Amino acid sequence: MRDISNIAPSTPKKQKLHSTLITPTKQITSGLLSPASTPTKTSITDSNKGVARLFTAPSTPTKSTSKPSIYTQAKALFQRGSADYTSPLVSREVEALCLNRFLLDNITNHTSNSLYISGPPGTGKTAQINVSFKALSSGQNIKINGATAKVIQINCMTLNAPEHIFHEIYSQVVGTLSISYRKRKTFDDLVQLLNNKELELNSVVVVLDEMDCLITRDQQILFELFRIATPTSDTNTKLVLIGISNALDLTDKFLPRLKRNGLNPQALQFLPYTFEQIKAVIIGKLRSLIPDEDKENCADDIPIFHPSAIQLCCKKSASITGDLRKAFDMVYKSIEVVEENTKKKNKDISSLTWLDCPKVLIPHVAKICSSSFGQKSLSSLNLLQKAVLCCLFTHQGQDINVNTLYDFYIKQPDIEKLLGNLKKGEFLEIISALESTSVVTLGEKKLLKCNVFNVDIGNKIIRPNVPFDDVIKSIGDVGILKRIVGK
Ligand SMILES: Nc1ncnc2c1ncn2[C@@H]1O[C@H](COP(=O)(O)OP(=O)(O)OP(=O)(O)O)[C@@H](O)[C@H]1O
Ligand SMILES: [Mg+2]
């Protein structure tokens, strides 16, 4: 049984919990970019801290001597917010290479530049940024070949108004939290600051996560930021700008506009995770539960899950969106089901190990899928709702908003003939009903905050939240629906 002291934050020991994950195909040559791949003194992962937190909960001091069960440890690996940024991300080797090279080149060459990272939710954009910075920087600063850069990460959702971004960057560069908002810093102030020789920084690396929240009607704010982050910019301290967004709107409309204005940010796309990639990530995480000394002898073993249950889990999540968050949720809930079942059999789960604990099997995953992925709710949908859903599936993999879906829907000749004319208001009601049963998801929370583009439901991005296979099953022999999805 694993000793809890291995994962208690106060007693970090040498371990290689994630050594099996470290398989980048290509490595950047600079030694500065390799610490994540050579975890010489690993440290506690965030997820382990999660376990430790559960273990050392102050409100239950009497339990402080008991160990977290193997199920608790496993769930902690897949809990939202428990991420390990000390190891390279599985299946993101190429993206890591591009990002690290961009950072390295611009910091060492002392150039301003910009990079636009796009991709659907849960594809590792933010996680990869965190992993790269963890490898490059100590604290907030990066030092490479004598060049000094300060790293500033801003989640644009947290700003009350897009124009506050200049003040936010300014105050983080000077490191003074007490700058009065009455004298809010402007774009000109920021440029002046970057030209101030006393700053003694070669570069400032600014990451704008959820960058779509900075969109204004004329896109002026993003234009100004990208303008000072061009290689020809002559500010004394260089601005290395990384914008992250999952709104395709931005890629379609904003990037071409930047280009028309002579601004050419580099672009890096994160594609949805495939079935194989999701599987590799999940297996890597589960195998971190095997004590180091046993790993070699158990090269093919997977704790907690039966291999076929993992297959099902990954197939389901890959077929929906390739969003790793959804896959992690499914794994977490499946473990919870087995944990509860085991407890009901009066087993002392604290004494179980990864070798002898009851495992997650296909029926456990199926149970979770049917409840969280709406199989039940699919059978209760009416014909109109199913028709809308089928139209949505013809756009799979694209980010479309509700208005575009409506335009597509009313142009289907078959639908109009057989199901009648659907007014926009009625269509929106159907969308709301589909959302309330979790059959579709609407928009991103961040899009809701953007005051210009996403004020109403029609502008929200709509995505299916059920597997295509289940939809096909639910439409049965209804010809009109089969024709929409091309079956
Ligand atoms: N390759 C990977 N290996 C392990 N965990 C990963 C990997 N990619 C992503 N994750 C985890 O999946 C979750 C979602 O990833 P992340 O937050 O980076 O997505 P995102 O692309 O930024 O999504 P959004 O557009 O919604 O912000 C996080 O918990 C992250 O740690
Ligand atoms: Mg993100």
Coordinates of C-alpha atoms and ligand atoms in Angstrom, one line a residue:
M1 CA 0.0 0.0 0.0
R2 CA 1.2 3.4 -0.8
D3 CA 2.5 5.5 2.0
I4 CA 0.5 8.8 2.4
S5 CA 3.6 10.6 3.4
N6 CA 4.6 10.4 -0.3
I7 CA 1.9 12.8 -1.2
A8 CA 1.7 15.0 1.8
P9 CA 2.7 18.5 0.8
S10 CA 5.0 19.1 3.7
T11 CA 7.1 16.1 2.9
P12 CA 7.8 16.1 -0.8
K13 CA 9.8 13.1 -1.8
K14 CA 11.5 12.1 -5.0
Q15 CA 9.0 10.4 -7.2
K16 CA 8.2 10.1 -10.8
L17 CA 4.5 9.8 -10.6
H18 CA 4.0 10.8 -14.2
S19 CA 7.1 9.3 -15.8
T20 CA 5.0 7.2 -18.1
L21 CA 3.5 10.4 -19.5
I22 CA 6.8 11.9 -20.6
T23 CA 7.1 10.8 -24.2
P24 CA 7.5 13.9 -26.3
T25 CA 8.4 13.0 -29.8
K26 CA 10.5 16.1 -30.4
Q27 CA 12.3 18.2 -27.8
I28 CA 13.5 21.7 -28.1
T29 CA 17.3 21.6 -27.9
S30 CA 17.7 24.3 -25.4
G31 CA 18.3 23.0 -21.9
L32 CA 16.0 25.7 -20.7
L33 CA 13.1 24.1 -22.2
S34 CA 13.6 20.6 -20.9
P35 CA 13.0 20.7 -17.2
A36 CA 9.4 19.4 -17.6
S37 CA 10.7 16.4 -19.4
T38 CA 13.3 15.6 -16.8
P39 CA 11.5 15.8 -13.5
T40 CA 14.6 15.4 -11.4
K41 CA 13.0 16.2 -8.1
T42 CA 9.3 15.9 -8.5
S43 CA 7.6 17.5 -6.4
I44 CA 4.0 17.0 -5.6
T45 CA 1.6 17.3 -8.4
D46 CA -1.4 19.5 -8.0
S47 CA -3.6 16.5 -8.2
N48 CA -1.8 14.9 -5.3
K49 CA -2.2 18.1 -3.4
G50 CA -5.9 17.5 -4.0
V51 CA -5.6 14.1 -2.4
A52 CA -3.6 15.5 0.4
R53 CA -6.1 18.3 1.0
L54 CA -8.8 15.7 1.4
F55 CA -6.7 13.7 3.7
T56 CA -5.7 16.6 6.0
A57 CA -9.1 18.3 6.1
P58 CA -8.9 20.4 9.3
S59 CA -12.6 19.8 10.2
T60 CA -12.0 16.1 10.7
P61 CA -8.8 15.8 12.8
T62 CA -9.7 12.4 14.1
K63 CA -9.5 11.0 10.6
S64 CA -6.1 12.5 10.0
T65 CA -4.4 9.2 10.4
S66 CA -6.5 7.4 7.9
K67 CA -5.3 7.1 4.3
P68 CA -7.4 8.3 1.4
S69 CA -8.8 5.3 -0.3
I70 CA -7.5 4.2 -3.7
Y71 CA -10.8 5.5 -5.1
T72 CA -10.3 9.0 -3.5
Q73 CA -6.8 9.1 -5.0
A74 CA -8.1 8.1 -8.4
K75 CA -10.9 10.7 -8.3
A76 CA -8.5 13.4 -7.3
L77 CA -6.6 12.9 -10.6
F78 CA -9.7 13.7 -12.6
Q79 CA -11.2 16.3 -10.5
R80 CA -11.8 19.7 -12.2
G81 CA -9.1 22.1 -11.3
S82 CA -6.6 19.5 -10.3
A83 CA -4.0 19.8 -13.0
D84 CA -0.4 18.8 -13.1
Y85 CA 1.7 21.3 -15.0
T86 CA 5.1 19.8 -14.2
S87 CA 5.1 17.2 -17.0
P88 CA 4.6 17.7 -20.7
L89 CA 1.1 17.1 -21.9
V90 CA 0.4 13.8 -23.6
S91 CA -0.5 14.2 -27.2
R92 CA 0.4 17.9 -27.3
E93 CA 4.0 17.5 -28.2
V94 CA 3.8 19.3 -31.5
E95 CA 1.8 22.2 -30.0
A96 CA 4.3 22.4 -27.1
L97 CA 7.2 22.6 -29.6
C98 CA 5.6 25.5 -31.6
L99 CA 4.7 27.4 -28.4
N100 CA 8.1 26.9 -26.8
R101 CA 10.0 27.9 -30.0
F102 CA 7.9 31.0 -30.3
L103 CA 8.7 32.0 -26.8
L104 CA 12.4 31.1 -27.0
D105 CA 13.0 32.8 -30.3
N106 CA 11.3 36.1 -29.4
I107 CA 12.8 36.4 -26.0
T108 CA 16.3 35.6 -27.0
N109 CA 16.2 37.6 -30.2
H110 CA 14.6 40.5 -28.3
T111 CA 11.7 40.9 -30.7
S112 CA 8.0 41.8 -30.3
N113 CA 5.7 39.2 -31.8
S114 CA 2.2 37.7 -31.4
L115 CA 0.7 34.3 -31.5
Y116 CA -2.9 33.4 -31.7
I117 CA -4.0 30.1 -30.2
S118 CA -7.4 28.7 -31.1
G119 CA -9.3 25.5 -30.6
P120 CA -12.5 24.1 -29.1
P121 CA -13.0 23.8 -25.3
G122 CA -11.1 21.3 -23.3
T123 CA -8.3 20.8 -25.9
G124 CA -5.4 21.8 -23.6
K125 CA -4.8 25.4 -24.7
T126 CA -4.6 26.8 -21.2
A127 CA -2.9 23.7 -19.8
Q128 CA -0.2 23.8 -22.4
I129 CA 0.5 27.5 -21.7
N130 CA 0.9 26.6 -18.0
V131 CA 3.1 23.7 -18.7
S132 CA 5.4 25.8 -21.0
F133 CA 5.7 28.6 -18.5
K134 CA 6.4 26.2 -15.6
A135 CA 9.2 24.8 -17.6
L136 CA 10.6 28.2 -18.6
S137 CA 10.2 30.4 -15.7
S138 CA 11.0 30.7 -12.1
G139 CA 8.2 32.6 -10.5
Q140 CA 7.0 35.4 -12.8
N141 CA 10.3 35.8 -14.7
I142 CA 12.0 34.0 -17.5
K143 CA 15.8 34.3 -18.0
I144 CA 17.1 32.9 -21.2
N145 CA 20.7 33.5 -22.5
G146 CA 20.9 36.7 -20.5
A147 CA 17.5 38.0 -21.7
T148 CA 14.9 38.8 -19.0
A149 CA 11.2 38.5 -19.6
K150 CA 8.3 39.0 -17.3
V151 CA 5.3 36.7 -17.7
I152 CA 1.8 38.1 -17.3
Q153 CA -1.2 35.8 -17.6
I154 CA -4.6 37.5 -17.7
N155 CA -8.0 35.7 -18.0
C156 CA -9.9 38.4 -19.9
M157 CA -13.2 37.2 -18.5
T158 CA -12.1 38.7 -15.2
L159 CA -12.0 42.3 -16.6
N160 CA -15.1 44.4 -16.1
A161 CA -14.6 46.1 -19.5
P162 CA -12.3 45.3 -22.4
E163 CA -10.5 48.7 -22.2
H164 CA -9.3 47.8 -18.7
I165 CA -6.8 45.5 -20.2
F166 CA -4.2 48.2 -20.6
H167 CA -4.4 49.1 -17.0
E168 CA -4.2 45.4 -16.0
I169 CA -1.1 44.8 -18.1
Y170 CA 0.5 48.1 -16.9
S171 CA 0.0 47.3 -13.2
Q172 CA 1.3 43.8 -13.6
V173 CA 4.4 45.0 -15.4
V174 CA 5.3 47.5 -12.7
G175 CA 4.2 45.0 -10.1
T176 CA 2.2 47.6 -8.2
L177 CA -1.3 46.5 -7.2
S178 CA -2.2 49.8 -5.7
I179 CA -2.4 51.8 -8.9
S180 CA -5.6 53.7 -8.5
Y181 CA -8.4 52.9 -10.9
R182 CA -9.2 56.6 -10.9
K183 CA -6.1 57.1 -12.9
R184 CA -6.7 54.1 -15.1
K185 CA -3.8 53.5 -17.5
T186 CA -4.5 53.7 -21.2
F187 CA -2.9 52.3 -24.3
D188 CA -0.6 55.3 -24.5
D189 CA 0.5 54.8 -20.9
L190 CA 1.4 51.2 -21.7
V191 CA 3.4 52.2 -24.7
Q192 CA 5.2 54.8 -22.7
L193 CA 6.0 52.2 -20.0
L194 CA 7.4 49.8 -22.6
N195 CA 9.7 52.6 -23.8
N196 CA 10.9 53.5 -20.3
K197 CA 14.5 52.4 -20.0
E198 CA 14.2 52.1 -16.3
L199 CA 12.0 49.1 -16.7
E200 CA 15.1 46.9 -17.1
L201 CA 13.1 44.1 -18.8
N202 CA 14.0 42.9 -22.3
S203 CA 10.5 41.5 -22.9
V204 CA 7.1 41.3 -21.4
V205 CA 5.2 38.1 -22.3
V206 CA 1.5 38.7 -22.0
V207 CA -1.0 35.8 -22.3
L208 CA -4.6 36.9 -22.9
D209 CA -6.7 33.8 -22.1
E210 CA -10.3 34.0 -23.2
M211 CA -9.3 36.8 -25.6
D212 CA -12.7 37.0 -27.2
C213 CA -13.8 39.0 -24.2
L214 CA -11.7 41.9 -25.5
I215 CA -13.8 42.2 -28.7
T216 CA -15.4 45.5 -29.1
R217 CA -17.5 46.7 -32.1
D218 CA -14.4 48.2 -33.9
Q219 CA -12.0 45.6 -32.4
Q220 CA -9.8 48.6 -31.6
I221 CA -8.4 47.2 -28.3
L222 CA -7.1 44.0 -29.9
F223 CA -5.8 46.0 -32.8
E224 CA -3.8 48.2 -30.6
L225 CA -2.3 45.3 -28.6
F226 CA -1.4 43.4 -31.7
R227 CA 0.1 46.5 -33.3
I228 CA 2.7 46.9 -30.5
A229 CA 3.4 43.2 -30.7
T230 CA 4.7 43.2 -34.2
P231 CA 8.4 42.4 -35.0
T232 CA 8.8 45.9 -36.4
S233 CA 7.7 47.5 -33.1
D234 CA 10.5 49.6 -31.7
T235 CA 9.5 49.8 -28.0
N236 CA 12.4 49.5 -25.7
T237 CA 10.9 46.6 -23.8
K238 CA 9.4 44.1 -26.3
L239 CA 5.9 42.8 -26.1
V240 CA 5.4 39.1 -26.8
L241 CA 1.7 38.6 -27.0
I242 CA -0.2 35.3 -26.9
G243 CA -4.0 35.4 -27.4
I244 CA -6.1 32.3 -26.7
S245 CA -9.6 31.8 -27.8
N246 CA -12.1 29.1 -28.6
A247 CA -14.5 31.2 -30.6
L248 CA -14.2 30.5 -34.2
D249 CA -15.8 33.9 -34.8
L250 CA -12.5 35.4 -33.9
T251 CA -10.5 33.2 -36.3
D252 CA -12.9 33.9 -39.1
K253 CA -13.3 37.6 -38.7
F254 CA -10.6 39.0 -36.5
L255 CA -7.5 37.3 -38.1
P256 CA -8.3 38.3 -41.7
R257 CA -8.9 41.8 -40.5
L258 CA -5.6 42.0 -38.8
K259 CA -3.9 40.7 -41.9
R260 CA -5.6 43.3 -44.1
N261 CA -4.0 45.9 -41.7
G262 CA -0.5 44.4 -42.2
L263 CA -0.5 42.6 -38.9
N264 CA 0.3 38.9 -39.1
P265 CA 0.2 37.0 -35.8
Q266 CA 1.5 33.5 -35.9
A267 CA -1.3 31.0 -35.4
L268 CA -1.5 27.7 -33.5
Q269 CA -4.5 25.5 -33.6
F270 CA -5.5 22.9 -31.0
L271 CA -7.6 20.2 -32.5
P272 CA -10.2 18.2 -30.5
Y273 CA -8.6 15.2 -28.8
T274 CA -9.1 11.9 -30.7
F275 CA -10.2 8.7 -29.2
E276 CA -6.6 7.4 -29.0
Q277 CA -5.3 10.6 -27.4
I278 CA -8.0 10.7 -24.8
K279 CA -7.2 7.1 -24.0
A280 CA -3.5 7.8 -23.6
V281 CA -4.2 10.7 -21.2
I282 CA -6.6 8.7 -19.1
I283 CA -4.4 5.6 -18.9
G284 CA -1.3 7.8 -18.1
K285 CA -3.2 9.3 -15.2
L286 CA -4.5 6.0 -13.8
R287 CA -1.1 4.5 -14.0
S288 CA 0.3 7.2 -11.8
L289 CA -1.5 5.3 -9.0
I290 CA 0.9 2.4 -9.3
P291 CA 3.8 2.8 -6.9
D292 CA 7.1 3.5 -8.7
E293 CA 8.7 0.3 -7.5
D294 CA 5.9 -1.7 -9.1
K295 CA 5.7 0.2 -12.4
E296 CA 8.3 -1.8 -14.3
N297 CA 6.7 -5.2 -13.4
C298 CA 3.3 -3.9 -14.3
A299 CA 3.9 -2.3 -17.6
D300 CA 0.5 -3.3 -19.0
D301 CA -1.6 -2.9 -16.0
I302 CA -4.2 -0.2 -15.6
P303 CA -5.5 0.5 -12.1
I304 CA -9.2 1.1 -11.2
F305 CA -10.6 0.6 -14.8
H306 CA -11.1 -2.5 -16.9
P307 CA -9.6 -1.8 -20.3
S308 CA -13.0 -2.2 -22.1
A309 CA -14.5 0.4 -19.7
I310 CA -11.8 2.9 -20.7
Q311 CA -12.5 2.1 -24.4
L312 CA -16.2 2.9 -23.9
C313 CA -15.5 6.1 -21.9
C314 CA -13.0 7.4 -24.5
K315 CA -15.2 6.5 -27.5
K316 CA -18.2 8.3 -26.0
S317 CA -16.2 11.5 -25.2
A318 CA -14.3 11.5 -28.5
S319 CA -17.6 11.2 -30.4
I320 CA -19.1 14.2 -28.8
T321 CA -16.6 17.0 -28.8
G322 CA -13.1 15.7 -28.0
D323 CA -13.3 17.8 -24.9
L324 CA -11.0 16.3 -22.2
R325 CA -13.0 17.9 -19.4
K326 CA -16.0 15.7 -20.4
A327 CA -13.9 12.6 -20.5
F328 CA -12.5 13.4 -17.1
D329 CA -16.0 14.0 -15.7
M330 CA -17.1 10.6 -17.0
V331 CA -14.1 8.8 -15.5
Y332 CA -14.7 10.6 -12.2
K333 CA -18.3 9.7 -12.0
S334 CA -17.7 6.1 -13.0
I335 CA -15.2 5.7 -10.2
E336 CA -17.7 7.2 -7.8
V337 CA -20.3 4.6 -8.9
V338 CA -17.9 1.7 -8.2
E339 CA -16.8 3.3 -4.9
E340 CA -20.5 3.6 -3.7
N341 CA -21.2 0.0 -4.8
T342 CA -18.2 -1.2 -2.9
K343 CA -19.1 0.7 0.2
K344 CA -22.6 -0.8 0.1
K345 CA -21.1 -4.2 0.2
N346 CA -19.7 -3.2 3.6
K347 CA -16.2 -3.4 2.3
D348 CA -13.5 -1.4 4.1
I349 CA -12.4 0.6 1.0
S350 CA -9.5 2.2 2.9
S351 CA -7.7 -1.1 2.9
L352 CA -8.1 -1.7 -0.8
T353 CA -5.2 -1.3 -3.2
W354 CA -5.0 -0.7 -6.9
L355 CA -4.4 -4.4 -7.3
D356 CA -7.5 -5.7 -5.4
C357 CA -10.1 -3.0 -5.6
P358 CA -13.2 -3.7 -7.6
K359 CA -12.8 -2.1 -11.0
V360 CA -14.9 0.2 -13.2
L361 CA -16.6 -2.0 -15.8
I362 CA -18.6 -1.3 -18.9
P363 CA -22.0 -1.2 -17.1
H364 CA -20.7 1.5 -14.7
V365 CA -19.6 3.7 -17.6
A366 CA -22.8 3.0 -19.5
K367 CA -24.8 4.1 -16.5
I368 CA -23.0 7.4 -16.4
C369 CA -23.3 7.9 -20.1
S370 CA -27.0 7.4 -20.1
S371 CA -27.5 9.9 -17.3
S372 CA -25.1 12.6 -18.3
F373 CA -25.1 12.3 -22.0
G374 CA -28.8 12.3 -22.4
Q375 CA -29.6 8.9 -24.0
K376 CA -32.8 8.9 -21.9
S377 CA -33.8 12.4 -22.9
L378 CA -33.1 11.7 -26.5
S379 CA -35.9 9.1 -26.7
S380 CA -38.4 11.6 -25.3
L381 CA -37.6 14.3 -27.8
N382 CA -40.4 15.2 -30.3
L383 CA -39.9 15.2 -34.0
L384 CA -39.2 18.9 -34.3
Q385 CA -36.6 18.8 -31.6
K386 CA -35.0 15.8 -33.3
A387 CA -35.0 17.6 -36.7
V388 CA -33.2 20.5 -35.1
L389 CA -30.7 18.2 -33.5
C390 CA -30.1 16.4 -36.8
C391 CA -29.4 19.8 -38.5
L392 CA -26.9 20.5 -35.8
F393 CA -25.1 17.3 -36.4
T394 CA -24.6 18.2 -40.1
H395 CA -22.3 21.0 -38.8
Q396 CA -20.3 18.7 -36.5
G397 CA -16.9 20.0 -35.8
Q398 CA -17.8 23.6 -36.7
D399 CA -18.6 26.4 -34.3
I400 CA -22.0 27.6 -35.5
N401 CA -24.3 29.9 -33.6
V402 CA -28.1 29.5 -33.2
N403 CA -28.9 32.0 -35.9
T404 CA -26.9 30.2 -38.5
L405 CA -28.5 26.9 -37.4
Y406 CA -31.9 28.5 -37.9
D407 CA -31.0 29.7 -41.4
F408 CA -29.9 26.2 -42.2
Y409 CA -33.0 24.7 -40.7
I410 CA -35.5 26.8 -42.7
K411 CA -33.6 26.1 -45.9
Q412 CA -34.3 22.3 -45.7
P413 CA -37.1 21.8 -48.2
D414 CA -38.1 18.5 -46.7
I415 CA -38.6 19.9 -43.3
E416 CA -40.8 22.7 -44.4
K417 CA -42.9 20.4 -46.5
L418 CA -43.4 17.8 -43.8
L419 CA -43.1 19.6 -40.5
G420 CA -44.3 23.0 -41.5
N421 CA -42.9 26.5 -41.1
L422 CA -41.1 27.2 -37.9
K423 CA -40.9 30.8 -36.7
K424 CA -37.7 32.1 -35.2
G425 CA -39.3 32.4 -31.7
E426 CA -40.5 28.8 -31.9
F427 CA -37.1 27.6 -33.0
L428 CA -35.5 29.4 -30.1
E429 CA -37.9 27.7 -27.7
I430 CA -36.8 24.3 -29.1
I431 CA -33.2 25.3 -28.6
S432 CA -33.9 26.2 -25.0
A433 CA -35.7 22.9 -24.4
L434 CA -32.8 21.0 -25.8
E435 CA -30.4 22.9 -23.7
S436 CA -32.4 22.4 -20.5
T437 CA -32.2 18.6 -21.0
S438 CA -28.4 18.8 -21.7
V439 CA -28.8 17.5 -25.3
V440 CA -27.0 20.6 -26.5
T441 CA -24.8 23.2 -24.9
L442 CA -25.1 26.9 -25.7
G443 CA -22.3 29.4 -25.9
E444 CA -19.4 29.8 -23.6
K445 CA -19.8 31.6 -20.4
K446 CA -17.2 34.0 -21.6
L447 CA -19.3 34.8 -24.7
L448 CA -22.1 35.8 -22.5
K449 CA -20.0 38.5 -21.1
C450 CA -19.0 40.0 -24.4
N451 CA -21.4 42.8 -24.5
V452 CA -21.3 43.4 -28.2
F453 CA -21.6 40.1 -30.0
N454 CA -23.4 37.7 -27.8
V455 CA -26.3 39.6 -26.2
D456 CA -29.0 37.1 -27.1
I457 CA -29.4 33.4 -27.6
G458 CA -29.2 33.6 -31.4
N459 CA -25.6 34.6 -31.2
K460 CA -24.6 31.8 -28.9
I461 CA -22.5 29.0 -30.2
I462 CA -24.5 25.7 -30.1
R463 CA -22.9 22.3 -29.8
P464 CA -24.3 18.8 -29.5
N465 CA -23.8 17.2 -26.1
V466 CA -24.9 13.7 -27.0
P467 CA -23.1 11.1 -29.1
F468 CA -24.0 10.9 -32.8
D469 CA -24.6 7.2 -32.5
D470 CA -27.3 7.8 -29.9
V471 CA -29.0 10.3 -32.1
I472 CA -29.0 7.8 -35.0
K473 CA -30.5 5.2 -32.7
S474 CA -33.2 7.6 -31.5
I475 CA -34.3 8.7 -35.0
G476 CA -35.0 5.1 -36.0
D477 CA -36.8 4.8 -39.3
V478 CA -38.0 8.4 -39.7
G479 CA -37.0 9.1 -43.3
I480 CA -36.9 12.8 -43.1
L481 CA -34.5 12.8 -40.2
K482 CA -32.3 10.1 -41.8
R483 CA -32.1 12.3 -44.9
I484 CA -30.9 15.3 -42.9
V485 CA -28.0 13.4 -41.4
G486 CA -27.3 11.6 -44.7
K487 CA -28.2 8.1 -43.5
Ligands
LIG1 N1 -2.9 16.4 -22.7 C1 -3.4 16.5 -21.5 N2 -3.0 15.7 -20.5 C2 -3.6 15.8 -19.3 N3 -4.6 16.7 -19.0 C3 -4.9 17.6 -19.9 C4 -4.4 17.5 -21.3 N4 -5.0 18.5 -22.0 C5 -5.9 19.1 -21.2 N5 -5.8 18.5 -20.0 C6 -6.7 18.9 -18.8 O1 -8.0 19.0 -19.4 C7 -8.7 20.1 -18.8 C8 -9.1 21.1 -19.9 O2 -7.9 21.7 -20.5 P1 -7.7 23.2 -20.7 O3 -8.3 24.0 -19.6 O4 -6.3 23.5 -21.1 O5 -8.7 23.4 -22.0 P2 -8.8 24.7 -22.9 O6 -8.5 24.3 -24.3 O7 -8.1 25.9 -22.4 O8 -10.4 24.9 -22.9 P3 -11.2 26.3 -22.9 O9 -11.3 26.8 -24.3 O10 -12.6 25.9 -22.4 O11 -10.6 27.3 -22.0 C9 -7.7 20.7 -17.8 O12 -8.0 20.1 -16.5 C10 -6.4 20.3 -18.2 O13 -5.5 20.2 -17.2
MG2 MG -8.7 27.6 -21.4

